[in-house]
Short mmCIF file of N, CA and C and ligand atoms in Angstrom, two decimals:
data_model
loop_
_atom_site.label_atom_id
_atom_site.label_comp_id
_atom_site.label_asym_id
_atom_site.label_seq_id
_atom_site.Cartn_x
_atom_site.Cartn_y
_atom_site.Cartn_z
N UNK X 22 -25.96 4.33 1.88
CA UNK X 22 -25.83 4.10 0.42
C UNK X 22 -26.11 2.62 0.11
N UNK X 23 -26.91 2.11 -1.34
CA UNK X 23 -27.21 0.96 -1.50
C UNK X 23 -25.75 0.39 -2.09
N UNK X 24 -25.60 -0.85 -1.10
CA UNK X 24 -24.33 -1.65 -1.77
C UNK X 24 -23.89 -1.43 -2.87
N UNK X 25 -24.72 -1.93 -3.64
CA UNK X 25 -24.11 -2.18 -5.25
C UNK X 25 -23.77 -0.73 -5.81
N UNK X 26 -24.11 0.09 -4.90
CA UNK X 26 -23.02 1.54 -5.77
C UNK X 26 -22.04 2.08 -5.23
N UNK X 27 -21.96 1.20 -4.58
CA UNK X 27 -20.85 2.06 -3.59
C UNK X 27 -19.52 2.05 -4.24
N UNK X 28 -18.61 2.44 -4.06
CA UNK X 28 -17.49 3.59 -5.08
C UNK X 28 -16.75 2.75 -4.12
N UNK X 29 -16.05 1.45 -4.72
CA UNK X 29 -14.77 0.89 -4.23
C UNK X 29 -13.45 1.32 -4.71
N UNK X 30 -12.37 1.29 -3.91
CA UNK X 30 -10.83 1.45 -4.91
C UNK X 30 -10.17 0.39 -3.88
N UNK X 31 -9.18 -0.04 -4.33
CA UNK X 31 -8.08 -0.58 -4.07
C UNK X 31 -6.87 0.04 -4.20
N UNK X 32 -6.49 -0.20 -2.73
CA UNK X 32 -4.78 0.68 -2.79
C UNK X 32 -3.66 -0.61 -2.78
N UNK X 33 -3.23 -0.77 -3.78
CA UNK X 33 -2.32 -1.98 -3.53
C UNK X 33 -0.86 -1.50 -3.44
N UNK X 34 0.00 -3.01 -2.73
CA UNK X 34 1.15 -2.64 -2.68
C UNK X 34 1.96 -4.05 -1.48
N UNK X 35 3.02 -3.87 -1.65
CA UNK X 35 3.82 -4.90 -0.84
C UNK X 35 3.42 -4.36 0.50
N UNK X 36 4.10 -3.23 0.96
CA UNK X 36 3.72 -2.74 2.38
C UNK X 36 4.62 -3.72 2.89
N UNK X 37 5.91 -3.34 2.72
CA UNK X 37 6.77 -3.81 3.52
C UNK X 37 7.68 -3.39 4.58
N UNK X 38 7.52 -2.76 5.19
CA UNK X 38 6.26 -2.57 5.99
C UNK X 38 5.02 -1.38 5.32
N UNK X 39 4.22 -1.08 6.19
CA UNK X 39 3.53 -0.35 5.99
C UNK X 39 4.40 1.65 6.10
N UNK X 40 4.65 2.72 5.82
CA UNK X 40 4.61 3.89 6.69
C UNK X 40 3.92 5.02 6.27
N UNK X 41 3.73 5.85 6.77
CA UNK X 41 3.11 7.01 7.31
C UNK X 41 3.12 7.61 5.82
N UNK X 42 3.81 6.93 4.46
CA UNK X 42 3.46 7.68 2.96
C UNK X 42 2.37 6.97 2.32
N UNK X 43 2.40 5.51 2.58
CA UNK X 43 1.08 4.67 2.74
C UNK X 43 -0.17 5.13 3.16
N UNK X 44 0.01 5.42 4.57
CA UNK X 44 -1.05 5.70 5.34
C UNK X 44 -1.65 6.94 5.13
N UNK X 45 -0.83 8.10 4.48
CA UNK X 45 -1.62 9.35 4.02
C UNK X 45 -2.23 9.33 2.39
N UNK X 46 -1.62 8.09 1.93
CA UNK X 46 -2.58 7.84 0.22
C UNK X 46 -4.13 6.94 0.78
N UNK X 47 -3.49 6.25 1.48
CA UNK X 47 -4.95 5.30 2.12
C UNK X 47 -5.72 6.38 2.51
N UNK X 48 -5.62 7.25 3.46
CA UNK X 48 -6.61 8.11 4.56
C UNK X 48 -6.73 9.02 3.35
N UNK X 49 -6.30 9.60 2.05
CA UNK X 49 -7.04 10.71 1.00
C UNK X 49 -7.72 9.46 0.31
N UNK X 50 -7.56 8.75 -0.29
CA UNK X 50 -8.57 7.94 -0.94
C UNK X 50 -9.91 7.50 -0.48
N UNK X 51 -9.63 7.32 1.08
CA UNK X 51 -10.95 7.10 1.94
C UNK X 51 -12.11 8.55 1.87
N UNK X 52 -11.33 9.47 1.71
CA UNK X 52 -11.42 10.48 1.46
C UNK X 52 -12.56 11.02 0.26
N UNK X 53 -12.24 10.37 -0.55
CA UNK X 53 -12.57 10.20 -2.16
C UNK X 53 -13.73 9.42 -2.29
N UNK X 54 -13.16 8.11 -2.22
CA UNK X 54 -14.32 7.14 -2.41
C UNK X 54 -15.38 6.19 -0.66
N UNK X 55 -16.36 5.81 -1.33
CA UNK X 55 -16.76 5.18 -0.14
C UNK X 55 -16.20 4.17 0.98
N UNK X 56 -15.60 3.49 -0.01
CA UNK X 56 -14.77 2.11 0.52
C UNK X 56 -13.75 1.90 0.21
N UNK X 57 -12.66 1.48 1.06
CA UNK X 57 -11.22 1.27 0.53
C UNK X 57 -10.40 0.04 1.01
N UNK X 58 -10.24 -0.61 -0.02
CA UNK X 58 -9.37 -1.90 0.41
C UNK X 58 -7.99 -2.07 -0.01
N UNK X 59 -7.82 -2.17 1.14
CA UNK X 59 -5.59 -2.27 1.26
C UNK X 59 -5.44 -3.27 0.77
N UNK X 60 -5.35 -3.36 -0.40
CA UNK X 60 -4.65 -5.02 -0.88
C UNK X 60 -3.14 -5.27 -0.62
N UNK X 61 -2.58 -6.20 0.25
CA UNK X 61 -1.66 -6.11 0.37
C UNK X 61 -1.11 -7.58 -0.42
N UNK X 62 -0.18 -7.47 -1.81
CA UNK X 62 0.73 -8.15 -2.63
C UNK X 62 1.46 -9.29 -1.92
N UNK X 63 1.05 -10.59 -2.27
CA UNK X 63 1.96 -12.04 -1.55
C UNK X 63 3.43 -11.95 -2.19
N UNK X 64 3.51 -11.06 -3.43
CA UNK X 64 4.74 -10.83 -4.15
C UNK X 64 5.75 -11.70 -3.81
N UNK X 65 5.98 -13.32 -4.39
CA UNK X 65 6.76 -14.19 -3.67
C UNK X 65 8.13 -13.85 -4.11
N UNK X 66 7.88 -13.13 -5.49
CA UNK X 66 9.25 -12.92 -6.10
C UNK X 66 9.91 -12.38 -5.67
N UNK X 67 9.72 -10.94 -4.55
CA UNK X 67 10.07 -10.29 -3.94
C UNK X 67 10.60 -10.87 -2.54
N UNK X 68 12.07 -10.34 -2.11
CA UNK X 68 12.43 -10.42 -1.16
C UNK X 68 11.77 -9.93 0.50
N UNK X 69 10.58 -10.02 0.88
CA UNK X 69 9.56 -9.25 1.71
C UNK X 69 10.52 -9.65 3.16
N UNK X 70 10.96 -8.45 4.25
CA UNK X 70 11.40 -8.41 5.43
C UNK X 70 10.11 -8.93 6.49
N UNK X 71 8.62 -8.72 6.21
CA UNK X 71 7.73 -9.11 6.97
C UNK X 71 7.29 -10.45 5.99
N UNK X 72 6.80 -11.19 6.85
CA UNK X 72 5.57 -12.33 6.08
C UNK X 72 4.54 -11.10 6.24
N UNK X 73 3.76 -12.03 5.07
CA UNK X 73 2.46 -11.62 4.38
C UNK X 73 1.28 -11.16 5.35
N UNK X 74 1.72 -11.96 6.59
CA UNK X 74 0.45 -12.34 7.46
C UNK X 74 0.94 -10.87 9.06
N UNK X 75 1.91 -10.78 8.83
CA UNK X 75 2.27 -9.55 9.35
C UNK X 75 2.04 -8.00 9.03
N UNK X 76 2.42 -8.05 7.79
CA UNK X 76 2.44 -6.71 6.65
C UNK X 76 0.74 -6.64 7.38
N UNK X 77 0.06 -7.60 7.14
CA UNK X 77 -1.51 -7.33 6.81
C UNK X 77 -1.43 -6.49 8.65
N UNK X 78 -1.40 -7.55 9.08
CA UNK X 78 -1.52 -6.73 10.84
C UNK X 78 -1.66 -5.65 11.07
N UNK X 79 -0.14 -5.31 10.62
CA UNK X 79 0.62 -4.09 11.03
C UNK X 79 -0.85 -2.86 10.39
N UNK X 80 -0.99 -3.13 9.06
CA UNK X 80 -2.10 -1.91 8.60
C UNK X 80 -3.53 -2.41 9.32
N UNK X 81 -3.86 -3.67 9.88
CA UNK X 81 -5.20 -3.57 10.26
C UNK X 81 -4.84 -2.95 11.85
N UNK X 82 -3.77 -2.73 12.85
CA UNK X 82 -3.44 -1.95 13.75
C UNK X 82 -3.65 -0.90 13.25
N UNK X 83 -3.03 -0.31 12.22
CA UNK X 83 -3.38 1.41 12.04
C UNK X 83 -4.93 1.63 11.94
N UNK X 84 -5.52 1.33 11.35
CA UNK X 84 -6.76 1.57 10.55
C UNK X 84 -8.10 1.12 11.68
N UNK X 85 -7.65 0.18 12.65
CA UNK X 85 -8.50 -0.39 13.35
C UNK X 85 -9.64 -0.82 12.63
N UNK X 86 -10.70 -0.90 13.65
CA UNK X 86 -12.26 -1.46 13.17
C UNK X 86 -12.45 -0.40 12.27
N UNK X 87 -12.01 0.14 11.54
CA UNK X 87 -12.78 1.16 10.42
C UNK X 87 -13.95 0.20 9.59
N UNK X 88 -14.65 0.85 9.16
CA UNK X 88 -15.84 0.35 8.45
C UNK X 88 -15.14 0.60 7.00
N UNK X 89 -14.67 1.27 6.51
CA UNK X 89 -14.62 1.44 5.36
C UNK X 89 -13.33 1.57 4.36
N UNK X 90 -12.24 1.14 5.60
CA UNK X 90 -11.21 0.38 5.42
C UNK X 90 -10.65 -0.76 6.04
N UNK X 91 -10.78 -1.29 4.74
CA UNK X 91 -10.02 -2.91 5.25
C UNK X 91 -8.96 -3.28 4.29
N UNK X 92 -8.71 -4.70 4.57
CA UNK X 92 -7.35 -4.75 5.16
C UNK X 92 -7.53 -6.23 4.24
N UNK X 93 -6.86 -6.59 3.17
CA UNK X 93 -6.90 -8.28 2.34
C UNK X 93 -5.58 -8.61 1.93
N UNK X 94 -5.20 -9.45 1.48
CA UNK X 94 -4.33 -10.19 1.23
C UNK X 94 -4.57 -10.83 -0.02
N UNK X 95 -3.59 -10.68 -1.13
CA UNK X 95 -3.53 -11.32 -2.48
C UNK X 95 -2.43 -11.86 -3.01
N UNK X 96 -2.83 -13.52 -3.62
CA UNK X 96 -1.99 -13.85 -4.71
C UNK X 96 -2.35 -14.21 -5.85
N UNK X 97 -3.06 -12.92 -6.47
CA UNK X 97 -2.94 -13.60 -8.01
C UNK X 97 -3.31 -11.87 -8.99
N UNK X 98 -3.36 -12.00 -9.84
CA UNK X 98 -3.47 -10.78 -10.56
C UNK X 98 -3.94 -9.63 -9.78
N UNK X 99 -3.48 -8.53 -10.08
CA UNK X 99 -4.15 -7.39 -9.22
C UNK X 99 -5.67 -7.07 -9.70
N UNK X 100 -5.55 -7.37 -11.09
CA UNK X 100 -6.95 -6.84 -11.95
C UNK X 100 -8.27 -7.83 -11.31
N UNK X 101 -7.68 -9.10 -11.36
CA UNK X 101 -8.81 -10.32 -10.73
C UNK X 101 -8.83 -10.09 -9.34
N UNK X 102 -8.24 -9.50 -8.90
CA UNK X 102 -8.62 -9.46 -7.44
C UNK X 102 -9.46 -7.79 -7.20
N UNK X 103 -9.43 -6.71 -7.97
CA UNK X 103 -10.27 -5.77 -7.96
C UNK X 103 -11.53 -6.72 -8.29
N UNK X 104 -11.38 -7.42 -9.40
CA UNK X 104 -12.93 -7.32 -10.02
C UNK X 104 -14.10 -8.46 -8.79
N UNK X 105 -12.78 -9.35 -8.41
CA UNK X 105 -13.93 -10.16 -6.97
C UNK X 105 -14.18 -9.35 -5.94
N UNK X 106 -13.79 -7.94 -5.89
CA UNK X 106 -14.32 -6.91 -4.80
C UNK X 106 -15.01 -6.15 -5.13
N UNK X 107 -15.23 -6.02 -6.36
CA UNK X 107 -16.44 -4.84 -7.01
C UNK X 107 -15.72 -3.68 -7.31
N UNK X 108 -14.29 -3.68 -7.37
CA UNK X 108 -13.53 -2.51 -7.04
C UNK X 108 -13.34 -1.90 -8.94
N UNK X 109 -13.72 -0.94 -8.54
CA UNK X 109 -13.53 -0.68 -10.11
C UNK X 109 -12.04 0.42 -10.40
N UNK X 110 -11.68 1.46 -9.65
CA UNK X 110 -10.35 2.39 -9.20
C UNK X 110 -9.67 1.47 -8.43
N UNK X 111 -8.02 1.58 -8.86
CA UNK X 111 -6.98 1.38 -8.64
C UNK X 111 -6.03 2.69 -8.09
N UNK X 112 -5.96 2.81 -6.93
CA UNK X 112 -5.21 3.87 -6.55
C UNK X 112 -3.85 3.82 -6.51
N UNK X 113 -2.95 4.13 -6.84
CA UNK X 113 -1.11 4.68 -6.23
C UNK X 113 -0.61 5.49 -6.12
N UNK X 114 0.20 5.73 -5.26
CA UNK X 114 0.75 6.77 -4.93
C UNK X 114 1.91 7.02 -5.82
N UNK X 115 2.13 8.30 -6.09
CA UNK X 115 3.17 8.98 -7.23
C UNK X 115 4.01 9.85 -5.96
N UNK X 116 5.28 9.16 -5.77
CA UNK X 116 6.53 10.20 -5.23
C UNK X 116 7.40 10.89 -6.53
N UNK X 117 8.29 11.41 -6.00
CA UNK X 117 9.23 12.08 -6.95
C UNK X 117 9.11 11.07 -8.47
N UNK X 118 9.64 11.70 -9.32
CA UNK X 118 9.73 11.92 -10.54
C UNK X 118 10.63 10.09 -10.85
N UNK X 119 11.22 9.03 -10.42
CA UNK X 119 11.35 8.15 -10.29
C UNK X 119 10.30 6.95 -10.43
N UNK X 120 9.40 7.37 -9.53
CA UNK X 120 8.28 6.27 -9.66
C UNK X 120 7.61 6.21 -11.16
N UNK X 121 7.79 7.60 -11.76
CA UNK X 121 6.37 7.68 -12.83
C UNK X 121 6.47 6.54 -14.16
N UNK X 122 8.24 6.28 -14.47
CA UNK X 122 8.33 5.41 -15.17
C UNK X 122 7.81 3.56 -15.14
N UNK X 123 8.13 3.03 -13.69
CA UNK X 123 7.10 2.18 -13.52
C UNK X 123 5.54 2.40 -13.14
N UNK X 124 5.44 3.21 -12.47
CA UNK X 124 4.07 3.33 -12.58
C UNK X 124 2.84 3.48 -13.72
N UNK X 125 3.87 4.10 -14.92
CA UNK X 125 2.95 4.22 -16.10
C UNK X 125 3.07 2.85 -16.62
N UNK X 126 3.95 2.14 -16.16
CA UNK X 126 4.28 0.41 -17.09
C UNK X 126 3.00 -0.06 -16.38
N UNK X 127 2.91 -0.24 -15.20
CA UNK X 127 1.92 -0.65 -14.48
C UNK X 127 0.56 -0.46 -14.73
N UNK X 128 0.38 0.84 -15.13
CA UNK X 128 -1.16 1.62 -15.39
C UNK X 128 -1.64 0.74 -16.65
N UNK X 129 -0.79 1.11 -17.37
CA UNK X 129 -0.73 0.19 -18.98
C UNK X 129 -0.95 -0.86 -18.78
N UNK X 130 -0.14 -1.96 -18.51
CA UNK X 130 -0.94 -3.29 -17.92
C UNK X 130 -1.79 -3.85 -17.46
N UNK X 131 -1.91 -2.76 -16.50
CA UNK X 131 -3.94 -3.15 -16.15
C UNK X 131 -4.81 -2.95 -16.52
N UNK X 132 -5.00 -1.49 -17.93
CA UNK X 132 -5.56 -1.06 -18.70
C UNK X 132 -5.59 -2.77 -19.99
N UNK X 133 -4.58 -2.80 -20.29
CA UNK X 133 -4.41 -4.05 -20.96
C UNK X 133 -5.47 -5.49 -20.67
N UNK X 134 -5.43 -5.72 -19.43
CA UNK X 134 -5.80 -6.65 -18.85
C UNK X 134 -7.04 -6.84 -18.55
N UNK X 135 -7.61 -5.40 -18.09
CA UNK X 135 -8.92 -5.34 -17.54
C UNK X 135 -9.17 -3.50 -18.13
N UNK X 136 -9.67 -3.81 -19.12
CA UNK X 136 -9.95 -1.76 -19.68
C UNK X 136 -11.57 -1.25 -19.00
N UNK X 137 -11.84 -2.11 -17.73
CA UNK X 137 -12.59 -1.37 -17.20
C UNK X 137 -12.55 -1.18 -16.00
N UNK X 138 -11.31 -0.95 -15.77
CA UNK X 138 -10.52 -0.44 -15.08
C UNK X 138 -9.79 0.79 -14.84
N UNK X 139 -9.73 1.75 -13.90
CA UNK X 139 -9.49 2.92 -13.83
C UNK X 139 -8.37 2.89 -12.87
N UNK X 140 -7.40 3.35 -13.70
CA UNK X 140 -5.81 3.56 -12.28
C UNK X 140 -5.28 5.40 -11.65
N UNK X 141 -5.58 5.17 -10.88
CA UNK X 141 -5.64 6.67 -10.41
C UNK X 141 -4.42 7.41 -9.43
N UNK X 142 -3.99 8.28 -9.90
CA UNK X 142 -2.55 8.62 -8.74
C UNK X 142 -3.59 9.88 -8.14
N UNK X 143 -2.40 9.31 -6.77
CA UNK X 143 -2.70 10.20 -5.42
C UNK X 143 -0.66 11.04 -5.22
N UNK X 144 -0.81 12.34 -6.27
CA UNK X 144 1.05 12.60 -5.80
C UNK X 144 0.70 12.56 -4.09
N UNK X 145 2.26 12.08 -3.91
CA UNK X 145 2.94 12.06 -2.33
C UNK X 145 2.31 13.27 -1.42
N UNK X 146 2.37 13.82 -0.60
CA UNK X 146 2.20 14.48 0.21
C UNK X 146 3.75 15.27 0.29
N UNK X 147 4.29 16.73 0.05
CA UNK X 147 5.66 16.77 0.55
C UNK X 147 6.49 16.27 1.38
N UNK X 148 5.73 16.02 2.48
CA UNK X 148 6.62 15.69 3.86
C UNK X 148 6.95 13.99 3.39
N UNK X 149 6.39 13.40 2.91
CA UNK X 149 6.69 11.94 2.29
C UNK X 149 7.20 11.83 1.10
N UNK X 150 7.46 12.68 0.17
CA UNK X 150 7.79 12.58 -1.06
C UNK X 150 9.20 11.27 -1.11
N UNK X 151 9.95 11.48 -0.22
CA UNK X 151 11.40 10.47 -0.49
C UNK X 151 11.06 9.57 0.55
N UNK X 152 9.85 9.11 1.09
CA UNK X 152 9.74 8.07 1.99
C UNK X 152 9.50 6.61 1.40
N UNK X 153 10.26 5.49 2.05
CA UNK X 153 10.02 4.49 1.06
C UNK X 153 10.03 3.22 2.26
N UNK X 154 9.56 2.15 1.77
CA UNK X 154 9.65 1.12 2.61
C UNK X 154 11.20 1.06 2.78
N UNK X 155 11.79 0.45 1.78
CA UNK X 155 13.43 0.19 2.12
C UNK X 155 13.92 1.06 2.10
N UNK X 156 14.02 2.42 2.24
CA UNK X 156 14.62 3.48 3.11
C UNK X 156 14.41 2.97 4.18
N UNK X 157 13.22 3.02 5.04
CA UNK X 157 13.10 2.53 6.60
C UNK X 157 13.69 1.06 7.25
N UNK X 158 13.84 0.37 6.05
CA UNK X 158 14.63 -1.09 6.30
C UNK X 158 15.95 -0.30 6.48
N UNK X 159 16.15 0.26 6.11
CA UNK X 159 17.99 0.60 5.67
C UNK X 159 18.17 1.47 7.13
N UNK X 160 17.37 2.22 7.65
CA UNK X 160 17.44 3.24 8.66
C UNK X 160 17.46 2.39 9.86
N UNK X 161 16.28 1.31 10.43
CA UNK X 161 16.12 0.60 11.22
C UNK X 161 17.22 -0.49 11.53
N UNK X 162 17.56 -0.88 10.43
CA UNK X 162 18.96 -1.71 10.34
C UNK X 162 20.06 -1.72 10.87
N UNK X 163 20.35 -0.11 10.80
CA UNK X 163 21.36 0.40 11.55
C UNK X 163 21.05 1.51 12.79
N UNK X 164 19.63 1.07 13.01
CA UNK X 164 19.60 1.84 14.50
C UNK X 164 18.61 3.44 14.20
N UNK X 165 18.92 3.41 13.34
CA UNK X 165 18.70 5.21 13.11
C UNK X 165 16.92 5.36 13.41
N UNK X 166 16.69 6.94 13.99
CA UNK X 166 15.86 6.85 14.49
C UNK X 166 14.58 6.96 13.17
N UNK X 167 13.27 6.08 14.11
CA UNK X 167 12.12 5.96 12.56
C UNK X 167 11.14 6.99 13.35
N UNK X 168 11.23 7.60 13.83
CA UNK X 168 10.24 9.11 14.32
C UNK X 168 9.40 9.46 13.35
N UNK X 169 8.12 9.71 12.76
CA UNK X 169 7.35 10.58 11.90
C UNK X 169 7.62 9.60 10.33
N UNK X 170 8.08 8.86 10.50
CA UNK X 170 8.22 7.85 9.28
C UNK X 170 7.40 6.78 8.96
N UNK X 171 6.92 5.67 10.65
CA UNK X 171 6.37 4.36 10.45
C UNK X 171 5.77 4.79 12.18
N UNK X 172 4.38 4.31 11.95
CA UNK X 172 3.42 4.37 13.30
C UNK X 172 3.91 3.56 14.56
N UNK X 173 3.73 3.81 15.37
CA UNK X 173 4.79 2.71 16.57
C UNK X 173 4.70 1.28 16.09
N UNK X 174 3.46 0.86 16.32
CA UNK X 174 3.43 -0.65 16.07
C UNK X 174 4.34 -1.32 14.82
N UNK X 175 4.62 -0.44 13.84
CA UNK X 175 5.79 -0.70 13.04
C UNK X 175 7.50 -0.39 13.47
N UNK X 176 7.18 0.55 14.20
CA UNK X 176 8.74 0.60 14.72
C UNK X 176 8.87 -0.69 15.73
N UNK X 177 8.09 -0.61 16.28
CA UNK X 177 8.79 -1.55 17.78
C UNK X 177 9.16 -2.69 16.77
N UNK X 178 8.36 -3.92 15.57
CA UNK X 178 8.42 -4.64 15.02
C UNK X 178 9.82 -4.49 14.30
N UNK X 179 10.06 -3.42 13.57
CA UNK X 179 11.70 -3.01 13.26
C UNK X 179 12.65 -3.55 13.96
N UNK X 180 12.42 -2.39 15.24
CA UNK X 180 13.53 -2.80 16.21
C UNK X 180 13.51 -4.14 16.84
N UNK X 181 12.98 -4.41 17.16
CA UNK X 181 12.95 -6.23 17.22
C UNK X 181 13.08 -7.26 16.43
N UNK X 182 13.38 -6.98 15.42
CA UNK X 182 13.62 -8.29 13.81
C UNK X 182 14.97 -7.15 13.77
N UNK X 183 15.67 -6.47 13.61
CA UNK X 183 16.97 -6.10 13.49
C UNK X 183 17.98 -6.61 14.82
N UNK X 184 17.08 -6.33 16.18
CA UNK X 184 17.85 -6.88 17.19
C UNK X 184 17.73 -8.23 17.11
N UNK X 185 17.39 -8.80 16.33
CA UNK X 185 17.18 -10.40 16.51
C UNK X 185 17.94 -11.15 15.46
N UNK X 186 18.39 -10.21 14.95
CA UNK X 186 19.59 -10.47 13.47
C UNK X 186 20.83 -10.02 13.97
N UNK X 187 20.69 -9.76 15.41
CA UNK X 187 21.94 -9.14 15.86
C UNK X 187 22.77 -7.79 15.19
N UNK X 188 21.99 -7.33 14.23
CA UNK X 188 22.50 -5.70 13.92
C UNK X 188 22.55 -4.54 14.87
P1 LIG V 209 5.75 -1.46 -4.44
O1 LIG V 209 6.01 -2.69 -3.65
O2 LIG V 209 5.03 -1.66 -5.73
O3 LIG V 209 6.90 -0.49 -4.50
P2 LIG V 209 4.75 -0.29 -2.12
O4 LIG V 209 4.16 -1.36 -1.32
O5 LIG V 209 6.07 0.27 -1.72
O6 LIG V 209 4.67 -0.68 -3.64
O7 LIG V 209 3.74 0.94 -2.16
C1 LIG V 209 2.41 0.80 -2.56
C2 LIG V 209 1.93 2.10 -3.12
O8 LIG V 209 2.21 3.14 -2.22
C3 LIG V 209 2.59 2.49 -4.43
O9 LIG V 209 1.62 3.11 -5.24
C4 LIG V 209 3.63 3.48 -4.03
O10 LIG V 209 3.90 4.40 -5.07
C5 LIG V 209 2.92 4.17 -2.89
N1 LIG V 209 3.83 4.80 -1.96
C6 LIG V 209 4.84 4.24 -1.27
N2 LIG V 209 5.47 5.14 -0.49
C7 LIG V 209 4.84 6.32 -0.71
C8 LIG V 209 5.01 7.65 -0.23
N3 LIG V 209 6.01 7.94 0.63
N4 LIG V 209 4.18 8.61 -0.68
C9 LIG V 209 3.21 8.30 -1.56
N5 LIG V 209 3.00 7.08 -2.06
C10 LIG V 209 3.78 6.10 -1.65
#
């Protein structure tokens, strides 16, 4: 396919860590469009358990050398950082009936910001519907097992920043 048409989206998000409800909106969107870029949020305001420069890792481990997913890092508007990628779709994932109220604040805002812009939900997958980053902070914290939740290279990283906090 010639570059300039190729069908970009952006899946953004803290990805703090990354898990396996992430990784099944990423792998259907790849799905969808040609190219897909994990923007992963510097969100300073946010309390983040990984640095920035980790979060990114952890998903360029899952995804490996893929061609057609990669793996960036952002601090500044989500809309300005689609438009320096050519990215015209905004993907997120929709869990239970909770998310939809920020998520529509969100949709709205970027519509606001940039109206040529398209924000697109991917609902959860069942088996992920109540999966969340800080659920798995909260589980790992106290030991509990992260099986079918977060890909190894995210667990071992768990269990090692909790044992190192002495929990
Ligand atoms: P935020 O920091 O804005 O909560 P996250 O980094 O947790 O965002 O997640 C990024 C995107 O992934 C969001 O669109 C979120 O709705 C989606 N997401 C997170 N967990 C799941 C899941 N278990 N199933 C489907 N989508 C999910």
């Amino acid at each position: 396919m010639m570059k300039g048409f190729e069908r970009i989206a952006i899946v953004p998000g803290s990805f703090d860590p990354i898990t396996y409800g992430h990784i099944d909106i990423i792998e259907r969107t790849a799905y969808i469009f040609d190219r897909v870029i994990v923007g992963v949020a510097s969100n300073p305001e946010k309390k983040a358990l990984f640095t920035l420069d980790e979060r990114v890792k952890f998903i360029k481990e899952v995804f490996g050398e893929s061609e057609r997913i990669s793996v960036k890092s952002y601090n500044k508007l989500l809309t300005d950082f689609a438009v320096e990628n050519n990215a015209k779709i905004i993907v997120r994932g929709l869990r239970a009936v909770s998310d939809f109220e920020r998520e529509f604040q969100i949709a709205q805002f970027i519509r606001k910001l940039n109206p040529t812009l398209e924000v697109l939900f991917l609902m959860s997958s069942p088996e992920y519907m109540y999966l969340s980053s800080s659920a798995v902070k909260e589980i790992a914290e106290f030991g509990g097992c992260l099986k079918g939740l977060v890909p190894a290279n995210v667990e071992k990283a768990l269990i090692a920043r909790f044992r190192k906090t002495g929990r």
